[in-house]
């Protein structure tokens, strides 16, 4: 989607849209192909490097879904209740040794194999047992209210032998672990984890534990980045704070690009005198874009760093703490997912009614911080967190979603529908 350049907005003329940036990132990234074999439990959250076909039927045998009595559907009473002698018992893992006979039933437990000749189970709560005090052979009285085939789980009804169960690129979930175990699969081929290196730039930055001098601040971006990367199942290399000199930034770039798939920096991508990120990227690789029509996060630089043995994608995030989180969630999270799996996954968007009047300039996508809640009638309402400055990191901590205002929007009124992207639970 090409942006319309606004006359009132001459400085944004070379900025690309959020959509366009996401597309360019996907186009430039080559998904990982190297894989490793791991035992089943270690594969949780990892990405499958093979298609998994089922070696067996699940369930492996036709079995009862209830505790009750197995019967041939054709023997069911037609008009009035009928008595059936019990000729044996089938337990889960211990089938009945008696052969089924027409006009009889077999006592059966949940998960037990259906005796040959039976295809229907009557729940024990729905029969009357007539015991040996009354008749020679124990029997059950069954009413004419049942359907042939009921309460039976067919062999292969969950997974049929030979069918594709999980495909390449799939991120393994707890349910998948259970499915794979039910197929007897103990190890899997998964792609290796992406290697991500990151560092902060800025002469004003001090690490936690150091004493702040006048004008200095603690480096918080490395911590939010660490936290967001930790949730992505990647190999993390924290390279610390790098001073704002051409030489130290150059050296850090060279070091990171030797081993990482993705290199992330924060700060130093504006047009200030000490912003060496863009020229360094230019000297060591290619720049794919450096400005996005969004707020916060406009000066995001994306490029490729090449060494003789490696190629790393470079993301130069802005320095402002909220901009770091917004750009990470919009671009880096999908980029890491694509690198790891070859599949595109963008943030999920829902609609909610705005509790606030929100004003905005046309020409850029805005990611405001919001708190959404579900009303008793099931609809969603969202309100802003308050001050929306890109340095106000508490807005991200208080918020549970982004309010996404598209480029063309000039704001929304109270009660209008807006797009939200929840942070947790569903992505
Ligand atoms: P810059 O992009 O380097 O001009 O930085 C923009 C703003 O973000 C400045 O106020 C910086 O002090 C601040 N900033 C940059 N890096 C960090 C960081 N790692 N942690 C906290 N604030 C930062
Ligand atoms: Mg700086």
Short mmCIF file of C-alpha atoms and ligand atoms in Angstrom, two decimals:
data_model
loop_
_atom_site.label_atom_id
_atom_site.label_comp_id
_atom_site.label_asym_id
_atom_site.label_seq_id
_atom_site.Cartn_x
_atom_site.Cartn_y
_atom_site.Cartn_z
CA UNK A 1 0.00 0.00 0.00
CA UNK A 2 1.62 3.27 -1.17
CA UNK A 3 1.18 6.31 1.05
CA UNK A 4 -0.30 9.53 -0.17
CA UNK A 5 2.24 12.26 0.53
CA UNK A 6 0.62 15.16 2.27
CA UNK A 7 1.58 18.74 1.27
CA UNK A 8 1.20 19.76 4.89
CA UNK A 9 3.71 17.14 5.84
CA UNK A 10 6.81 17.60 3.64
CA UNK A 11 9.25 15.95 6.07
CA UNK A 12 7.39 12.65 5.95
CA UNK A 13 7.58 12.33 2.18
CA UNK A 14 10.11 9.50 2.26
CA UNK A 15 8.46 7.58 5.08
CA UNK A 16 6.84 4.25 4.21
CA UNK A 17 3.65 2.81 5.71
CA UNK A 18 3.57 0.22 8.51
CA UNK A 19 2.17 -2.39 6.07
CA UNK A 20 4.86 -1.68 3.55
CA UNK A 21 7.58 -1.96 6.20
CA UNK A 22 6.21 -5.33 7.37
CA UNK A 23 6.20 -6.57 3.76
CA UNK A 24 9.76 -5.42 3.06
CA UNK A 25 11.00 -7.13 6.23
CA UNK A 26 9.39 -10.43 5.21
CA UNK A 27 10.80 -10.13 1.70
CA UNK A 28 14.34 -9.54 2.91
CA UNK A 29 14.44 -12.29 5.54
CA UNK A 30 15.36 -15.84 4.58
CA UNK A 31 13.87 -18.30 7.09
CA UNK A 32 16.27 -20.57 8.97
CA UNK A 33 16.83 -23.99 7.39
CA UNK A 34 19.29 -25.59 9.85
CA UNK A 35 17.58 -27.98 12.23
CA UNK A 36 18.35 -30.16 15.23
CA UNK A 37 16.79 -33.30 16.68
CA UNK A 38 15.42 -32.86 20.19
CA UNK A 39 13.49 -35.00 22.64
CA UNK A 40 9.77 -34.26 22.72
CA UNK A 41 9.63 -32.10 25.88
CA UNK A 42 12.45 -29.84 24.66
CA UNK A 43 10.42 -29.05 21.53
CA UNK A 44 7.81 -26.92 23.35
CA UNK A 45 7.60 -23.50 21.58
CA UNK A 46 10.10 -24.60 18.95
CA UNK A 47 9.28 -24.66 15.20
CA UNK A 48 8.90 -27.96 13.39
CA UNK A 49 11.41 -28.61 10.62
CA UNK A 50 9.51 -31.66 9.29
CA UNK A 51 5.96 -32.66 8.41
CA UNK A 52 4.57 -35.15 10.90
CA UNK A 53 2.40 -37.97 9.50
CA UNK A 54 0.63 -40.28 11.89
CA UNK A 55 2.21 -43.75 12.17
CA UNK A 56 -0.95 -45.10 13.85
CA UNK A 57 -4.67 -44.56 14.29
CA UNK A 58 -5.67 -42.49 17.33
CA UNK A 59 -7.49 -43.99 19.10
CA UNK A 60 -5.75 -47.17 18.01
CA UNK A 61 -8.86 -49.30 18.59
CA UNK A 62 -12.59 -48.67 18.61
CA UNK A 63 -13.47 -48.17 22.28
CA UNK A 64 -16.20 -47.17 24.66
CA UNK A 65 -16.71 -43.49 25.53
CA UNK A 66 -18.67 -44.43 28.67
CA UNK A 67 -18.86 -46.92 31.50
CA UNK A 68 -21.80 -49.16 30.57
CA UNK A 69 -22.78 -52.11 28.40
CA UNK A 70 -21.62 -52.96 24.87
CA UNK A 71 -24.27 -54.34 22.55
CA UNK A 72 -24.83 -54.96 18.82
CA UNK A 73 -26.94 -52.04 17.54
CA UNK A 74 -29.16 -54.47 15.61
CA UNK A 75 -30.10 -56.18 18.91
CA UNK A 76 -31.46 -53.00 20.51
CA UNK A 77 -35.07 -53.27 21.70
CA UNK A 78 -37.53 -51.91 19.15
CA UNK A 79 -40.78 -51.38 21.09
CA UNK A 80 -40.49 -52.35 24.76
CA UNK A 81 -37.71 -52.82 27.33
CA UNK A 82 -35.81 -56.07 26.94
CA UNK A 83 -33.45 -58.06 29.15
CA UNK A 84 -29.91 -59.04 28.00
CA UNK A 85 -27.57 -61.43 29.81
CA UNK A 86 -24.04 -60.10 30.57
CA UNK A 87 -21.34 -62.33 29.11
CA UNK A 88 -18.13 -60.74 30.32
CA UNK A 89 -16.33 -57.50 31.12
CA UNK A 90 -14.01 -55.37 28.98
CA UNK A 91 -11.66 -53.07 30.96
CA UNK A 92 -9.42 -50.31 29.53
CA UNK A 93 -6.21 -52.13 28.57
CA UNK A 94 -7.78 -55.52 29.40
CA UNK A 95 -10.31 -56.64 26.76
CA UNK A 96 -12.99 -59.23 27.50
CA UNK A 97 -11.95 -62.82 26.82
CA UNK A 98 -15.54 -63.86 26.09
CA UNK A 99 -16.82 -63.90 22.52
CA UNK A 100 -19.83 -61.71 21.98
CA UNK A 101 -23.12 -63.44 21.27
CA UNK A 102 -26.26 -62.02 19.68
CA UNK A 103 -28.86 -60.98 22.26
CA UNK A 104 -26.19 -60.46 24.94
CA UNK A 105 -24.22 -57.48 26.30
CA UNK A 106 -20.67 -57.09 27.65
CA UNK A 107 -19.98 -54.92 30.70
CA UNK A 108 -17.53 -52.24 29.42
CA UNK A 109 -15.44 -49.42 30.94
CA UNK A 110 -14.45 -46.09 29.35
CA UNK A 111 -11.54 -46.60 26.95
CA UNK A 112 -11.97 -50.39 26.80
CA UNK A 113 -11.89 -52.16 23.41
CA UNK A 114 -15.35 -52.83 21.94
CA UNK A 115 -15.84 -56.61 21.72
CA UNK A 116 -16.06 -57.89 18.13
CA UNK A 117 -19.72 -57.89 17.09
CA UNK A 118 -20.70 -54.90 19.25
CA UNK A 119 -20.94 -51.30 18.02
CA UNK A 120 -23.08 -49.51 20.62
CA UNK A 121 -22.73 -48.67 24.33
CA UNK A 122 -25.57 -48.07 26.77
CA UNK A 123 -24.56 -45.85 29.71
CA UNK A 124 -24.74 -47.71 33.02
CA UNK A 125 -27.02 -44.99 34.41
CA UNK A 126 -29.60 -45.88 31.72
CA UNK A 127 -30.04 -49.59 32.44
CA UNK A 128 -31.59 -51.59 35.22
CA UNK A 129 -29.32 -54.42 36.41
CA UNK A 130 -31.12 -57.63 37.31
CA UNK A 131 -28.68 -59.54 39.52
CA UNK A 132 -28.28 -63.23 40.29
CA UNK A 133 -30.60 -63.15 43.28
CA UNK A 134 -33.40 -62.88 40.74
CA UNK A 135 -32.03 -64.77 37.69
CA UNK A 136 -29.21 -67.31 37.04
CA UNK A 137 -27.07 -65.08 34.80
CA UNK A 138 -26.83 -61.37 35.65
CA UNK A 139 -28.55 -59.28 33.02
CA UNK A 140 -29.57 -55.75 32.21
CA UNK A 141 -32.90 -54.28 31.21
CA UNK A 142 -32.57 -51.87 28.28
CA UNK A 143 -35.31 -49.51 27.15
CA UNK A 144 -36.07 -48.79 23.47
CA UNK A 145 -34.52 -45.29 23.49
CA UNK A 146 -31.01 -45.86 22.17
CA UNK A 147 -29.28 -45.34 18.86
CA UNK A 148 -27.04 -47.81 17.08
CA UNK A 149 -23.41 -46.60 17.31
CA UNK A 150 -23.85 -44.33 20.33
CA UNK A 151 -21.11 -43.73 22.94
CA UNK A 152 -18.39 -45.35 20.84
CA UNK A 153 -15.09 -43.78 19.79
CA UNK A 154 -14.04 -45.13 16.41
CA UNK A 155 -10.44 -46.16 15.76
CA UNK A 156 -8.71 -43.25 13.99
CA UNK A 157 -11.55 -40.79 14.67
CA UNK A 158 -9.09 -38.25 16.20
CA UNK A 159 -6.15 -38.97 13.89
CA UNK A 160 -6.18 -41.48 11.03
CA UNK A 161 -3.01 -43.45 10.28
CA UNK A 162 -0.99 -41.77 7.51
CA UNK A 163 -2.59 -38.34 7.72
CA UNK A 164 -0.64 -35.09 8.06
CA UNK A 165 -0.85 -34.12 11.74
CA UNK A 166 1.48 -31.13 12.08
CA UNK A 167 3.23 -29.30 9.29
CA UNK A 168 6.66 -27.76 8.91
CA UNK A 169 6.94 -24.33 10.53
CA UNK A 170 4.35 -25.09 13.19
CA UNK A 171 5.22 -23.76 16.65
CA UNK A 172 4.81 -26.63 19.08
CA UNK A 173 2.11 -26.04 21.71
CA UNK A 174 1.28 -28.04 24.84
CA UNK A 175 -1.60 -29.71 22.89
CA UNK A 176 0.89 -30.68 20.17
CA UNK A 177 3.18 -32.30 22.74
CA UNK A 178 0.23 -34.42 23.86
CA UNK A 179 -0.73 -35.33 20.28
CA UNK A 180 2.84 -36.31 19.42
CA UNK A 181 3.06 -38.42 22.58
CA UNK A 182 -0.24 -40.11 21.63
CA UNK A 183 1.42 -41.09 18.35
CA UNK A 184 4.41 -42.52 20.23
CA UNK A 185 6.77 -39.92 18.74
CA UNK A 186 9.63 -39.21 21.17
CA UNK A 187 11.80 -36.81 19.20
CA UNK A 188 11.40 -34.18 16.52
CA UNK A 189 13.40 -32.22 13.99
CA UNK A 190 13.05 -28.53 14.88
CA UNK A 191 14.68 -25.46 13.40
CA UNK A 192 17.55 -24.00 15.37
CA UNK A 193 16.68 -20.94 17.42
CA UNK A 194 17.27 -17.50 15.89
CA UNK A 195 20.34 -15.75 17.30
CA UNK A 196 19.60 -12.19 18.32
CA UNK A 197 22.25 -9.70 19.49
CA UNK A 198 21.37 -6.29 20.83
CA UNK A 199 22.96 -3.23 22.34
CA UNK A 200 22.02 0.27 23.40
CA UNK A 201 23.75 3.37 22.15
CA UNK A 202 24.06 6.68 23.98
CA UNK A 203 26.67 8.51 26.04
CA UNK A 204 23.99 9.39 28.58
CA UNK A 205 23.27 5.74 29.41
CA UNK A 206 24.42 4.00 32.57
CA UNK A 207 23.81 0.39 33.47
CA UNK A 208 21.83 -0.60 36.55
CA UNK A 209 24.24 -0.66 39.53
CA UNK A 210 26.22 2.40 38.39
CA UNK A 211 25.91 5.88 39.91
CA UNK A 212 24.15 8.46 37.71
CA UNK A 213 26.01 11.71 37.01
CA UNK A 214 24.21 14.84 35.90
CA UNK A 215 22.36 14.32 32.62
CA UNK A 216 22.73 10.55 32.72
CA UNK A 217 19.90 8.02 32.74
CA UNK A 218 19.68 4.31 33.31
CA UNK A 219 19.54 2.15 30.22
CA UNK A 220 16.03 0.68 30.30
CA UNK A 221 15.74 -0.40 26.67
CA UNK A 222 18.06 -3.36 27.12
CA UNK A 223 15.73 -4.65 29.81
CA UNK A 224 12.48 -4.27 27.87
CA UNK A 225 14.20 -5.78 24.83
CA UNK A 226 15.50 -8.66 26.94
CA UNK A 227 11.98 -9.25 28.27
CA UNK A 228 10.34 -9.19 24.85
CA UNK A 229 13.05 -11.41 23.34
CA UNK A 230 12.76 -13.89 26.21
CA UNK A 231 9.15 -14.44 25.19
CA UNK A 232 10.23 -15.28 21.63
CA UNK A 233 12.32 -18.38 22.26
CA UNK A 234 15.51 -17.03 20.72
CA UNK A 235 19.20 -17.15 21.67
CA UNK A 236 19.94 -13.77 23.20
CA UNK A 237 23.27 -11.96 23.28
CA UNK A 238 23.20 -8.73 25.28
CA UNK A 239 26.16 -6.60 24.15
CA UNK A 240 25.63 -3.83 26.70
CA UNK A 241 25.87 -0.09 26.14
CA UNK A 242 27.95 1.19 23.24
CA UNK A 243 29.30 4.74 23.31
CA UNK A 244 28.29 7.27 20.69
CA UNK A 245 31.49 7.21 18.66
CA UNK A 246 31.85 6.11 15.07
CA UNK A 247 34.54 3.63 16.04
CA UNK A 248 32.77 1.89 18.93
CA UNK A 249 29.53 1.58 16.96
CA UNK A 250 31.43 0.24 13.95
CA UNK A 251 33.20 -2.36 16.12
CA UNK A 252 29.96 -3.45 17.79
CA UNK A 253 28.29 -3.87 14.38
CA UNK A 254 31.17 -6.00 13.08
CA UNK A 255 31.18 -8.19 16.19
CA UNK A 256 27.39 -8.74 16.19
CA UNK A 257 27.11 -9.39 12.47
CA UNK A 258 29.62 -12.22 12.69
CA UNK A 259 27.27 -14.54 14.58
CA UNK A 260 23.75 -13.09 14.84
CA UNK A 261 20.74 -13.60 12.56
CA UNK A 262 19.27 -10.36 13.86
CA UNK A 263 21.07 -7.36 15.32
CA UNK A 264 19.01 -4.83 17.26
CA UNK A 265 20.16 -1.45 18.50
CA UNK A 266 18.25 1.27 20.25
CA UNK A 267 18.98 4.97 20.02
CA UNK A 268 21.14 6.95 17.66
CA UNK A 269 18.89 6.66 14.59
CA UNK A 270 17.67 10.25 14.55
CA UNK A 271 19.52 12.99 12.75
CA UNK A 272 21.42 14.29 15.79
CA UNK A 273 25.17 14.93 15.62
CA UNK A 274 25.97 11.76 17.56
CA UNK A 275 23.70 9.45 15.56
CA UNK A 276 26.16 7.04 13.92
CA UNK A 277 23.89 4.10 13.33
CA UNK A 278 22.74 4.93 9.80
CA UNK A 279 26.18 5.81 8.38
CA UNK A 280 27.67 2.67 9.95
CA UNK A 281 24.97 0.47 8.42
CA UNK A 282 25.61 2.14 5.09
CA UNK A 283 29.32 1.40 5.35
CA UNK A 284 28.89 -2.26 6.35
CA UNK A 285 25.76 -3.32 4.50
CA UNK A 286 22.50 -2.22 2.89
CA UNK A 287 19.71 -0.02 4.20
CA UNK A 288 16.22 -1.17 3.16
CA UNK A 289 14.28 1.61 4.86
CA UNK A 290 14.86 4.13 7.60
CA UNK A 291 11.66 5.96 8.21
CA UNK A 292 8.09 4.78 8.83
CA UNK A 293 4.96 6.92 8.88
CA UNK A 294 4.06 5.97 12.43
CA UNK A 295 4.06 7.35 15.93
CA UNK A 296 5.90 6.45 18.02
CA UNK A 297 8.68 4.71 16.11
CA UNK A 298 9.18 6.87 13.04
CA UNK A 299 12.99 6.62 12.74
CA UNK A 300 13.21 2.83 12.45
CA UNK A 301 16.13 1.66 10.33
CA UNK A 302 16.08 -1.76 8.70
CA UNK A 303 18.97 -3.22 6.75
CA UNK A 304 21.30 -6.14 6.10
CA UNK A 305 24.81 -6.58 7.51
CA UNK A 306 27.12 -8.92 5.62
CA UNK A 307 30.36 -10.55 6.66
CA UNK A 308 32.30 -13.21 4.73
CA UNK A 309 30.55 -15.98 6.70
CA UNK A 310 27.25 -14.54 7.89
CA UNK A 311 24.37 -12.30 6.99
CA UNK A 312 22.42 -10.51 9.72
CA UNK A 313 19.29 -8.43 9.51
CA UNK A 314 19.66 -5.13 11.27
CA UNK A 315 16.95 -3.25 13.16
CA UNK A 316 17.94 0.17 14.44
CA UNK A 317 15.16 1.06 16.87
CA UNK A 318 14.59 4.59 18.09
CA UNK A 319 15.90 5.44 21.56
CA UNK A 320 12.65 6.40 23.23
CA UNK A 321 11.49 3.53 25.46
CA UNK A 322 7.88 3.36 24.18
CA UNK A 323 9.06 3.56 20.58
CA UNK A 324 11.34 0.57 21.28
CA UNK A 325 8.41 -1.53 22.46
CA UNK A 326 6.04 -0.43 19.71
CA UNK A 327 8.52 -1.11 16.91
CA UNK A 328 9.56 -4.42 18.47
CA UNK A 329 5.96 -5.64 18.65
CA UNK A 330 4.99 -4.41 15.18
CA UNK A 331 8.11 -5.42 13.28
CA UNK A 332 10.62 -7.49 15.23
CA UNK A 333 8.21 -9.99 16.71
CA UNK A 334 6.77 -10.86 13.26
CA UNK A 335 10.30 -10.80 11.80
CA UNK A 336 11.60 -13.29 14.38
CA UNK A 337 8.56 -15.49 13.83
CA UNK A 338 9.10 -15.47 10.08
CA UNK A 339 12.83 -16.15 10.44
CA UNK A 340 12.10 -19.05 12.79
CA UNK A 341 9.15 -20.61 10.95
CA UNK A 342 8.80 -19.21 7.42
CA UNK A 343 5.27 -18.13 8.37
CA UNK A 344 3.83 -14.65 8.58
CA UNK A 345 2.08 -13.73 11.84
CA UNK A 346 1.08 -10.15 12.43
CA UNK A 347 -0.50 -8.75 15.63
CA UNK A 348 -4.19 -9.63 16.02
CA UNK A 349 -6.59 -6.72 15.85
CA UNK A 350 -10.05 -6.37 17.40
CA UNK A 351 -12.61 -3.59 17.43
CA UNK A 352 -13.56 -1.74 20.64
CA UNK A 353 -15.59 1.37 21.43
CA UNK A 354 -13.45 4.31 22.41
CA UNK A 355 -14.22 5.90 25.79
CA UNK A 356 -12.24 8.99 24.78
CA UNK A 357 -12.16 11.61 22.09
CA UNK A 358 -8.81 11.06 20.40
CA UNK A 359 -7.29 13.65 18.09
CA UNK A 360 -4.62 12.77 15.60
CA UNK A 361 -2.80 14.08 12.54
CA UNK A 362 -3.47 12.32 9.23
CA UNK A 363 -0.49 10.76 7.46
CA UNK A 364 0.87 8.33 10.06
CA UNK A 365 -0.32 5.29 11.94
CA UNK A 366 -0.50 5.89 15.66
CA UNK A 367 -0.09 3.27 18.36
CA UNK A 368 -1.58 4.79 21.47
CA UNK A 369 -1.59 2.90 24.73
CA UNK A 370 -4.99 1.74 25.93
CA UNK A 371 -6.78 -0.30 28.55
CA UNK A 372 -9.59 -2.40 27.15
CA UNK A 373 -12.25 -4.26 29.05
CA UNK A 374 -15.14 -6.49 28.14
CA UNK A 375 -18.63 -5.25 29.03
CA UNK A 376 -21.40 -7.48 30.37
CA UNK A 377 -22.97 -7.61 26.90
CA UNK A 378 -19.68 -8.95 25.48
CA UNK A 379 -18.62 -5.78 23.66
CA UNK A 380 -15.19 -4.23 24.23
CA UNK A 381 -14.50 -0.71 25.44
CA UNK A 382 -11.09 0.95 25.41
CA UNK A 383 -9.73 4.02 27.15
CA UNK A 384 -6.35 5.67 26.80
CA UNK A 385 -3.72 5.36 29.52
CA UNK A 386 -3.20 9.10 29.78
CA UNK A 387 -0.04 10.88 28.60
CA UNK A 388 1.11 9.35 25.34
CA UNK A 389 4.68 10.68 25.04
CA UNK A 390 7.14 8.16 23.58
CA UNK A 391 9.34 8.47 26.68
CA UNK A 392 6.54 7.54 29.10
CA UNK A 393 7.25 3.86 29.64
CA UNK A 394 4.69 3.56 32.45
CA UNK A 395 2.05 3.93 29.69
CA UNK A 396 3.16 0.51 28.37
CA UNK A 397 3.08 -1.00 31.82
CA UNK A 398 -0.43 0.25 32.60
CA UNK A 399 -1.79 -0.55 29.14
CA UNK A 400 -3.12 -3.94 28.05
CA UNK A 401 -3.41 -3.02 24.37
CA UNK A 402 -2.45 -0.64 21.61
CA UNK A 403 -5.14 1.58 20.16
CA UNK A 404 -4.24 1.58 16.47
CA UNK A 405 -5.28 4.67 14.54
CA UNK A 406 -4.69 4.27 10.80
CA UNK A 407 -2.75 6.72 8.65
CA UNK A 408 -5.76 8.45 7.12
CA UNK A 409 -7.55 8.89 10.46
CA UNK A 410 -7.81 12.35 11.98
CA UNK A 411 -9.05 10.98 15.27
CA UNK A 412 -12.07 9.28 16.79
CA UNK A 413 -14.96 10.51 18.88
CA UNK A 414 -16.19 9.06 22.15
CA UNK A 415 -18.22 5.91 21.38
CA UNK A 416 -16.62 5.37 17.95
CA UNK A 417 -15.21 2.00 17.03
CA UNK A 418 -11.39 1.75 17.07
CA UNK A 419 -8.91 -1.01 16.36
CA UNK A 420 -7.04 -2.46 19.32
CA UNK A 421 -4.20 -4.95 19.56
CA UNK A 422 -4.25 -6.78 22.92
CA UNK A 423 -0.78 -7.44 24.38
CA UNK A 424 -1.31 -10.77 26.08
CA UNK A 425 -2.92 -14.10 25.77
CA UNK A 426 -4.03 -14.34 22.19
CA UNK A 427 -1.05 -13.70 19.95
P1 LIG B 1 18.14 8.88 20.55
O1 LIG B 1 17.33 8.08 19.59
O2 LIG B 1 19.48 8.26 20.80
O3 LIG B 1 18.22 10.31 20.17
O4 LIG B 1 17.37 8.81 21.91
C1 LIG B 1 16.07 9.32 22.07
C2 LIG B 1 15.68 9.40 23.54
O5 LIG B 1 15.64 8.10 24.10
C3 LIG B 1 16.67 10.17 24.39
O6 LIG B 1 15.94 10.89 25.36
C4 LIG B 1 17.48 9.09 25.03
O7 LIG B 1 18.08 9.50 26.23
C5 LIG B 1 16.48 8.00 25.23
N1 LIG B 1 17.14 6.70 25.23
C6 LIG B 1 17.98 6.25 24.28
N2 LIG B 1 18.43 5.03 24.57
C7 LIG B 1 17.85 4.69 25.75
C8 LIG B 1 17.92 3.53 26.58
N3 LIG B 1 18.68 2.50 26.23
N4 LIG B 1 17.21 3.51 27.72
C9 LIG B 1 16.45 4.57 28.06
N5 LIG B 1 16.32 5.68 27.32
C10 LIG B 1 17.02 5.76 26.17
MG1 LIG B 2 21.25 8.83 21.54
#
